[in-house]
Tab-separated table of C-alpha atoms in Angstrom:
chain	number	residue	atom	x	y	z
Y	16	MET	CA	79.505	121.754	65.088
Y	17	MET	CA	78.891	124.235	67.941
Y	18	LEU	CA	81.010	127.726	67.480
Y	19	MET	CA	81.273	128.585	71.479
Y	20	LYS	CA	84.171	129.822	73.378
Y	21	ILE	CA	84.339	127.818	76.650
Y	22	LEU	CA	86.485	128.624	79.774
Y	23	LEU	CA	87.790	125.108	81.428
Y	24	ILE	CA	88.750	125.561	84.680
Y	25	GLU	CA	90.757	122.030	85.706
Y	26	ASP	CA	94.432	121.636	87.063
Y	27	ASP	CA	94.764	117.973	86.318
Y	28	MET	CA	96.685	117.566	82.995
Y	29	ASP	CA	95.367	114.523	81.592
Y	30	LEU	CA	91.621	115.385	82.292
Y	31	GLY	CA	92.064	119.194	81.285
Y	32	ASN	CA	93.895	118.029	77.965
Y	33	GLY	CA	91.530	115.390	76.855
Y	34	VAL	CA	88.477	117.527	77.624
Y	35	ARG	CA	90.073	120.261	75.717
Y	36	ILE	CA	90.684	118.107	72.562
Y	37	ALA	CA	86.914	116.866	72.508
Y	38	LEU	CA	85.957	120.427	72.827
Y	39	ARG	CA	87.886	121.200	69.980
Y	40	ASP	CA	87.025	118.364	67.930
Y	41	GLN	CA	83.445	119.827	68.227
Y	42	GLY	CA	84.378	123.055	67.438
Y	43	MET	CA	84.454	124.936	70.124
Y	44	GLN	CA	87.379	127.408	71.139
Y	45	VAL	CA	89.085	126.937	74.540
Y	46	VAL	CA	90.766	128.953	77.294
Y	47	TRP	CA	92.027	126.418	79.742
Y	48	VAL	CA	93.470	127.682	82.790
Y	49	ARG	CA	94.108	125.826	85.970
Y	50	SER	CA	94.144	128.228	88.681
Y	51	LEU	CA	91.419	130.401	90.315
Y	52	GLU	CA	93.709	133.566	90.035
Y	53	ASP	CA	94.000	132.524	86.065
Y	54	ALA	CA	90.219	131.961	86.376
Y	55	ALA	CA	89.172	135.415	87.173
Y	56	ARG	CA	91.605	137.086	85.046
Y	57	SER	CA	89.951	135.098	81.995
Y	58	ILE	CA	86.543	136.337	83.186
Y	59	ASP	CA	87.405	139.727	82.735
Y	60	HIS	CA	89.379	139.762	79.406
Y	61	ASP	CA	88.725	136.320	77.243
Y	62	SER	CA	84.724	136.950	76.858
Y	63	CYS	CA	83.849	133.030	77.141
Y	64	GLU	CA	80.214	131.859	76.623
Y	65	LEU	CA	80.153	128.724	79.290
Y	66	VAL	CA	82.390	127.574	82.036
Y	67	LEU	CA	83.554	124.153	83.138
Y	68	LEU	CA	84.817	124.737	86.657
Y	69	ASP	CA	86.431	122.007	88.502
Y	70	LEU	CA	86.087	122.947	92.629
Y	71	GLY	CA	89.775	121.459	93.737
Y	72	LEU	CA	92.004	124.014	92.407
Y	73	PRO	CA	95.451	124.314	93.941
Y	74	ASP	CA	95.063	127.777	94.923
Y	75	GLY	CA	91.440	127.597	95.971
Y	76	ASP	CA	87.867	125.972	96.116
Y	77	GLY	CA	86.212	126.586	92.752
Y	78	LEU	CA	82.963	127.002	94.660
Y	79	ASP	CA	84.182	130.660	95.631
Y	80	LEU	CA	83.985	131.449	91.819
Y	81	LEU	CA	80.570	130.695	91.545
Y	82	ALA	CA	79.193	134.429	92.552
Y	83	ARG	CA	81.712	136.074	90.000
Y	84	LEU	CA	80.505	133.774	87.155
Y	85	ARG	CA	76.915	134.224	87.997
Y	86	ALA	CA	77.593	138.093	88.526
Y	87	ALA	CA	79.159	137.342	84.777
Y	88	ARG	CA	75.951	135.855	83.816
Y	89	LEU	CA	78.055	133.044	82.700
Y	90	PRO	CA	76.442	129.277	82.672
Y	91	VAL	CA	78.212	127.151	84.616
Y	92	LEU	CA	78.610	123.080	84.958
Y	93	ILE	CA	80.782	122.024	87.304
Y	94	LEU	CA	83.118	118.792	86.964
Y	95	SER	CA	84.176	117.447	90.127
Y	96	ALA	CA	85.024	113.965	92.000
Y	97	ARG	CA	82.977	115.556	95.330
Y	98	ASP	CA	80.206	113.275	94.587
Y	99	THR	CA	77.602	113.085	97.918
Y	100	LEU	CA	74.584	114.629	97.536
Y	101	GLU	CA	74.861	117.009	99.811
Y	102	GLN	CA	78.010	118.419	97.871
Y	103	ARG	CA	76.296	118.566	94.697
Y	104	LEU	CA	73.313	120.643	95.964
Y	105	ARG	CA	75.909	123.093	97.525
Y	106	GLY	CA	77.145	123.637	93.742
Y	107	LEU	CA	73.554	124.075	92.308
Y	108	ASP	CA	72.573	126.043	95.011
Y	109	GLY	CA	75.417	127.940	94.620
Y	110	GLY	CA	74.674	129.067	91.334
Y	111	ALA	CA	76.003	126.455	88.779
Y	112	ASP	CA	73.458	125.325	86.286
Y	113	ASP	CA	74.491	121.671	86.042
Y	114	TYR	CA	76.620	119.208	88.027
Y	115	LEU	CA	78.540	116.341	86.467
Y	116	VAL	CA	80.633	113.804	88.631
Y	117	LYS	CA	83.928	112.502	88.173
Y	118	PRO	CA	84.857	110.590	86.370
Y	119	PHE	CA	82.955	111.108	83.283
Y	120	VAL	CA	82.702	109.734	79.686
Y	121	LEU	CA	83.867	112.504	77.444
Y	122	ALA	CA	79.945	112.010	75.399
Y	123	GLU	CA	78.047	112.855	78.144
Y	124	LEU	CA	80.197	116.098	79.329
Y	125	LEU	CA	79.348	117.578	75.012
Y	126	SER	CA	76.231	116.269	75.599
Y	127	ARG	CA	75.226	118.484	78.851
Y	128	VAL	CA	77.396	121.447	77.276
Y	129	ARG	CA	75.245	121.294	74.300
Y	130	ALA	CA	72.209	121.268	76.721
Y	131	LEU	CA	73.418	123.882	78.532
Y	132	ALA	CA	74.285	126.610	75.402
Y	133	ARG	CA	70.468	126.030	74.352
Y	134	ARG	CA	69.068	126.851	77.774
Y	135	SER	CA	71.209	129.697	78.130
Y	136	TYR	CA	71.405	130.950	74.678
Y	137	GLY	CA	68.941	129.075	72.451
Y	138	PHE	CA	71.979	128.315	70.557
Y	139	ASP	CA	71.830	124.489	68.939
Y	140	GLY	CA	75.143	124.669	67.288
Y	141	ASP	CA	74.376	125.893	63.833
Y	142	THR	CA	71.433	129.225	64.696
Y	143	ILE	CA	70.869	131.479	67.026
Y	144	GLU	CA	67.415	132.862	67.300
Y	145	LEU	CA	65.626	135.153	69.528
Y	146	ARG	CA	62.712	137.383	69.216
Y	147	GLY	CA	62.325	136.955	65.494
Y	148	LEU	CA	66.124	137.528	64.643
Y	149	LEU	CA	67.822	134.746	63.387
Y	150	LEU	CA	71.784	134.297	62.707
Y	151	GLN	CA	72.889	131.177	60.895
Y	152	VAL	CA	76.340	130.103	61.876
Y	153	PRO	CA	77.909	127.876	59.233
Y	154	THR	CA	76.344	130.418	56.612
Y	155	ARG	CA	76.898	133.409	58.590
Y	156	ARG	CA	73.250	134.093	57.385
Y	157	VAL	CA	71.411	136.777	59.040
Y	158	SER	CA	67.452	137.307	58.918
Y	159	VAL	CA	65.019	139.859	61.012
Y	160	HIS	CA	61.222	137.837	60.916
Y	161	GLY	CA	62.333	135.983	57.675
Y	162	ARG	CA	63.706	139.064	56.116
Y	163	PRO	CA	67.472	138.762	54.958
Y	164	VAL	CA	69.986	141.229	56.074
Y	165	GLU	CA	73.313	141.746	54.717
Y	166	LEU	CA	76.009	142.664	57.252
Y	167	THR	CA	79.771	143.412	56.713
Y	168	ALA	CA	82.038	141.065	58.498
Y	169	SER	CA	82.388	143.784	61.251
Y	170	GLU	CA	78.696	144.132	62.187
Y	171	TYR	CA	78.083	140.364	61.476
Y	172	ALA	CA	80.962	139.460	64.499
Y	173	LEU	CA	79.201	142.340	66.716
Y	174	LEU	CA	75.615	140.940	66.476
Y	175	LYS	CA	77.400	137.167	67.092
Y	176	THR	CA	78.984	138.336	70.210
Y	177	LEU	CA	75.873	139.831	71.526
Y	178	LEU	CA	73.574	137.148	71.037
Y	179	MET	CA	75.633	134.331	72.244
Y	180	ARG	CA	75.848	136.476	75.235
Y	181	ALA	CA	72.566	137.123	75.368
Y	182	ASN	CA	71.268	139.367	78.808
Y	183	ARG	CA	75.109	140.269	79.654
Y	184	VAL	CA	76.232	143.444	79.223
Y	185	ILE	CA	79.383	143.095	76.959
Y	186	THR	CA	81.399	146.480	77.587
Y	187	ARG	CA	82.884	148.514	74.735
Y	188	ARG	CA	86.569	147.668	75.316
Y	189	VAL	CA	85.672	144.050	75.092
Y	190	LEU	CA	83.787	144.764	71.740
Y	191	GLU	CA	86.833	147.003	70.733
Y	192	GLU	CA	89.772	144.394	71.767
Y	193	HIS	CA	88.187	141.223	70.311
Y	194	ILE	CA	85.902	141.901	67.572
Y	195	LEU	CA	87.004	144.847	65.714
Y	196	PRO	CA	90.126	144.414	63.454
Y	197	GLY	CA	93.242	146.957	63.869
Y	198	GLY	CA	93.470	146.999	67.483
Y	199	LEU	CA	92.387	149.802	69.364
Y	200	ALA	CA	93.389	152.828	67.080
Y	201	ASN	CA	90.291	154.993	66.730
Y	202	ALA	CA	88.254	151.817	67.779
Y	203	SER	CA	86.057	154.043	69.921
Y	204	ASN	CA	84.742	155.927	66.950
Y	205	THR	CA	84.764	152.731	64.622
Y	206	LEU	CA	82.518	150.595	67.203
Y	207	ASP	CA	79.971	153.870	66.862
Y	208	VAL	CA	79.516	153.539	63.450
Y	209	HIS	CA	79.486	149.798	62.869
Y	210	MET	CA	77.159	149.670	65.759
Y	211	GLY	CA	74.729	152.615	64.451
Y	212	ASN	CA	74.883	150.363	61.136
Y	213	LEU	CA	73.767	146.940	62.800
Y	214	ARG	CA	71.048	148.874	64.649
Y	215	ARG	CA	69.796	150.246	61.263
Y	216	LYS	CA	69.697	147.205	59.510
Y	217	ILE	CA	68.037	144.703	62.265
Y	218	GLY	CA	65.965	147.168	63.762
Y	219	GLU	CA	66.349	149.420	66.765
Y	220	GLY	CA	64.506	147.632	69.451
Y	221	TYR	CA	66.964	144.736	69.938
Y	222	ILE	CA	70.502	146.421	71.106
Y	223	ARG	CA	70.235	148.610	74.538
Y	224	THR	CA	72.905	150.416	75.129
Y	225	VAL	CA	74.128	150.665	78.677
Y	226	ARG	CA	75.536	154.038	79.243
Y	227	GLY	CA	79.080	154.306	80.100
Y	228	VAL	CA	79.534	150.364	79.702
Y	229	GLY	CA	78.291	148.882	76.873
Y	230	TYR	CA	75.909	146.744	75.680
Y	231	VAL	CA	73.404	144.500	75.757
Y	232	ILE	CA	70.744	141.995	73.478
Y	233	ASP	CA	68.203	141.319	75.956
Y	234	GLN	CA	66.083	137.672	75.524
Y	235	GLN	CA	62.920	138.722	76.762
Y	236	GLY	CA	60.756	141.615	75.379
Y	237	GLU	CA	58.635	142.568	72.611
Y	238	SER	CA	59.817	141.935	68.869
Y	239	PRO	CA	61.182	145.659	67.564
Y	240	ALA	CA	59.265	146.823	64.790
Y	241	GLN	CA	60.845	145.195	61.549
Y	242	PRO	CA	63.342	148.530	59.315
Y	243	GLY	CA	61.820	149.095	55.878
Y	244	PRO	CA	62.932	147.719	53.121
Y	245	GLY	CA	65.480	150.522	52.516
Y	246	ALA	CA	67.315	149.882	55.518
C-alpha cells in the first residue's frame, strides 16, 4: 500500500468518486476539490504530495494552475479528455509530469501514480530512502546508513513529512498545524524541540533551515556524517 496524500482536482462527480475510492483502496489519503479556487486553497493548506489535475474546470482551465503547482514543487498528473498531440504537449511543456487521456482504466491510473511517486520522492509505497536515510512506512522503522534510530511519534511524523516532500520547503505553520498534536498552543517552541532532537538523532546534515520560512530535506548533496553511538 502507498501511504500518500493526493490532491484530486476533478469536477465530474462520478469520475471523481471512482478515482477517490480507487486511491483510498490503495491506502492513499485523498483531498478532492472541484474548482480552481478550491484547488488553490488546498495547495496552501493541505500539504498534499501529488496532484491529479483535470483541465476543464467550472471556473477556468486547469492549465492555469500548473505554474502554481510547479512553484510548490508538486508532481502533477493531468487527467483530461483533450487527446490531441498538441494538447498533450501543451500540458507536459506547461509543467505536468505525466498526462493520462480520459477515459482511462483505473489500474493504469494507479500504476502511473506509483511511478510518479517513485520518480519524485524515491517512494515505492513501503520505504523512502535518501542519502543513507531509510524510513520504512509499514513498520515505522528508521535507520541511518544501516544503524537503527529510535524516534518519538512526533519526530517520526516530522521526518516522514519532510522526506515525502523532499526538495520542497515546508513552512513552520504547516508543520505546526498538521504534524504536532494539541493545536498551536506553544507550537513554535515545541516544533523547535522536536526538530532539534530529530536532527541530533539522524545527523545534522539532512534537514536544512530556510530562515524565516521553514525546513527542507534536499534530495541531492553529500550524506552527512553519522551521529555518534550516544546520539
